[in-house]
Amino acid sequence: MKRFFMYTDGRTGSTAICDELGKHASICCWQELLSYGFGISAQDASSSSLSALEEKYADSVLPYEVFKLHHVGDLRGKAVLRQYIEYLESKARQRGKDAIGFKVLYHHASHWEADGALEVLRDLNFLVLHNMRLDLARKFVSGAIARMRNIWNTQEAFEFNERVLIDVPMAHKVMDRSKKTYRQRDEFIKTFGFDVLLTVYEDFLEEREAFLNRVFGFLEVPEQEVDRSTWKVVTPGDLSEIIENYEEVRRLLDDKIPTEEVEFNFSAQQKTGSDV
Amino acid sequence: MTARSSKLAISIKSRVPLRFKRGVRQLLKGNFADCAKIFLPYRVKVFLHYRILPQYERFTGKVSWRPDDSVDSSLGRVSPALILREVRNAKLHKSDAAAQALLEEYASNVDCLENTKTATALLGAVEVLGADRINQNAELLRSLNLTDRSSNFRRARLLLMSPEHRDSALSVLNDLLDEIPDDRPVLQVLANQAKQSEDWKKAELLFGRLFWLAKSPAIGYQYCSVLLHRKKPIQADVVAKSIAPETLPRSNPLSKDMQELLAELVQSFPVTISEEKLQQHVENISALTVKVMSRLDSLGEKDCRHLLAALDLVRRIEGKFRVVRRFESFYAKQASDESAGTLNVECLNFQWEALIRVQRSIVERAVPLCLNSDDVTLHLSLPRLVDRALDVSKFTQDTSCITNVLQQCRGRFKHAEWLHHYELAYKANFSEALPEDGTSVHWRRLERWGDFTHAARLKAVNELPGQRKKGVYFYNDSRGKIAQADCVVSACSIQLAQGPVRIVAGELIEAADTTLLHPGEYHVKEYPRPNPLLLTTGNKFCAFSEITVQRSLDVPVIVLGNMDGVSVPNYYHWMALILSRICYLAEQNEFSERKLCIPREIRPWMSESLRLAGFTDERIVYVASNESVELTDAVVVSPIDTPSEEALECLRKRLFDGAGLQPKRTSTSKNLLIMRDDVLGRRMFEEGAFRELAKKRGFIEIAPGRLSVAEQLEVFSSARSIAGMSGAAFMNAVFSPSGAKVLAATKREAFGLEFAALSILRDQEYRWLLGDNMPLDAWHGIVNAHYHVDKKCLEDGLGWCCG
């Protein structure tokens, strides 16, 4: 069984990428399984059957936190996580697939150090797809709109007829921080000894097939054409429809940050594949 | 060196810096040059502290305070720490005026323009003096040489309060925010400014930034208000649901217990509770309260700040429960709502009392800790603690808390102005007999209408009896079903009494024996209202710094028992409780030989309504808010708390006549929608949907606040249905025909009977459209918090209203 996780920040297109990876004949790829703060009590978790609990979740697989609550017993920390990975693998095998993957957001992964989860994943030979979005301005705007609509990702139609005010001065600050975060997170994940493939959302948008083939190659699964994601792009193409201070935001979006300013020699690594 | 001085020098406490000890020894030896080098920065303080005044006088004779050739210039400055300490001490032990004088002395003696540290100390001293002294100190603030970001922010924040320097302060604050866009204190000040100046777009931007940084309830509430004001209810709802609950910092030793207690109290706030949960709930709260209180004993001086933070938090939560107390009689009369459990006023009061008990325990623990502390900033929080003690005693009617606290503070701050203020407040609230006047304190007894108008004082001249009226109103219960409730509008009689009276400070009615008329409870929390001459007020007595009659009026006048209208410029209060009385009396010919006496500062729309009612300027005597006037021949009209059917009929008649309109007897086809776009508080998250649904059903949206009184009369006179968000504008329903339908949206937690009563008096159908308050708002009380209404109920309600 091949194993991987996508290590990424919010609003980087990772939901759609994970979804499309999961459509590969050999890959089971779920969304955020290792997130925290599920509102379920230990009592509820232990009193319900596994299948009843699984039905509650869109991916028909329990998130890690719920799995832990369901398995209230003598297992602790690392042992529970190992058992959870086995649980995921059994799910993949039921579907006739031989690779498992899921998405981990940076802020969810901040709990890992305490749990020792990262060591477990490394020992189980997990591969890492470190996904980024280089257009930080668009990333910020997308996040701000999603937050004010409370719609982060959806597969259904939705209505929203208000306009959002984007905080442009704050955008500059957040973008500066994001540049540093990319670099720090990349160093962090590599220091644990993972094999890391850097991916960029903009590549996914522009050359989808090449992007996916590159990932399939990294995961050592056969190249294959996969269906497009059913997740909707929640930010409309014409931002002036939804943004109140569009002129100001347009200047922010037009004022693209050169790639080298991301303080991360991304291009060189991508071309040579030296990060793999 | 005298033996006494020697003893003093030797017995200097060990905590005094070595530098001081050396200085005192040099002084006692008469080595003034050496002494000057040590003491000049500390000046008078040390001499007073060690009571060695003879030496001090000799010392001042030898040394110049000002830097000159003979003294090193670096020694010519006063210690910055001393400035701050002295000003704080003057405020704490004497008065604000004494602290101000000291600050001015320091400011004139030291070279504050050059020395940054001194300038920062002077800035701190101005902060200590508070907002009241900003105008006086504005020039000093401007002249201070401040270089660091934090001091510049503090200065700009203070200068913002001075109208002359507001623009320059704003410019500084904007520059500071440009440098660091997520600087929370700067953001907070600028966001509030944007709101005050009604720059809503900027307010949304800044409150939004601030909220997403911390998600605090207070900011969340403001942000919601601004979003609703900008017609973004979906986003406002998202913000409301993202608000984090009230918390104490984790480092607070009370955190765990207090958090449990508060969570229990906040979550259980809905006015109903099921029988099976009630007993358990009461036991839980009792246990937690005891746990919190027992933990207080183990806290020491270092925990003082934590105690103060906990007190603030509990007070905020408790604010919600006060409303319950106010609405208690109403809740008690309501039918129980079985789906949500039985209404239990006792349980609510129990929770409220638990919070009061916790506050009392915190105050009683914190006061001795603060008093024993050497930290002056802790001393500065003593007035706040005394204030809470007074509040606790007022609510529990148990004076032991405030008595103990005042007694402890007296030992240390017996000459302090702030303590004097609380001593007066104590007397005003708890004295049995009228306290004796002092040199600058003049006490007055407050009496309600029944006691005030006894024969020796005023002569009863007329009584216009009212009638009780029974009716019903409808509301949606928590399952969405329509329920019916009885409503009895109590009889409202209007009494008149004649005799000489005085009007004090433009508002208060004083009898010849100096007793003041207390107009009643309704909408009057503290009476008299604050004015420059009022020192304090309580349930029975109030005190003034001076009361001097400035002029005498020999014209026969009629004066209202409550001259409300200036302090509470509310459309409902003016129309239903004030103008209706005037119109009623006019219809009874009471004004045939008398003029109407009314405050000068009434709003333009009030003047317009008086004109429409037939009261031109020639028929009115105005009294300004800063005036005290002797009325030799006055008829005083009793105050009223509820609308009177007869008076409302007279109001309708006179206003319609004045506006040249014919009141319609039957409903026509006009459906009116009233929203609250111009008001920030008590907004509904479903405003957009409500507006849309109403417009689809043919409702015409109007903003009564933007119309003249005559226009409002015209619009409402032909209304068949009135729907909207409850507020004073619903007073206009009385101008609509009988049989009209009225649908008012508000929250289940707080809805009064006033507007339902108006409709019952007018034989109209009235339905409340009840929703629930926004979650986790403990800052703004339940009355003005925003609320949700179920969309299905909105549709049903509108269907009923125009059906």
Short mmCIF file of C-alpha atoms in Angstrom, two decimals, chain B residues 61 91 192 201 228-229 265 275 335 357 384 511 534 604 702 721:
data_model
loop_
_atom_site.label_atom_id
_atom_site.label_comp_id
_atom_site.label_asym_id
_atom_site.label_seq_id
_atom_site.Cartn_x
_atom_site.Cartn_y
_atom_site.Cartn_z
CA GLY B 61 17.66 78.01 50.98
CA LYS B 91 -5.83 62.11 42.88
CA ASN B 192 -14.84 53.54 17.17
CA LYS B 201 -17.34 51.53 5.23
CA LEU B 228 -26.41 45.02 9.54
CA HIS B 229 -26.35 48.76 9.12
CA LEU B 265 -25.13 30.85 33.60
CA GLU B 275 -38.75 21.13 35.76
CA ALA B 335 -48.18 31.62 29.99
CA ARG B 357 -22.72 36.87 45.44
CA ARG B 384 -14.11 50.86 40.83
CA ALA B 511 -41.81 72.04 46.52
CA LEU B 534 -25.87 67.10 41.00
CA PRO B 604 -37.34 69.98 16.67
CA ILE B 702 -41.05 53.84 5.13
CA SER B 721 -51.35 46.76 8.11
#
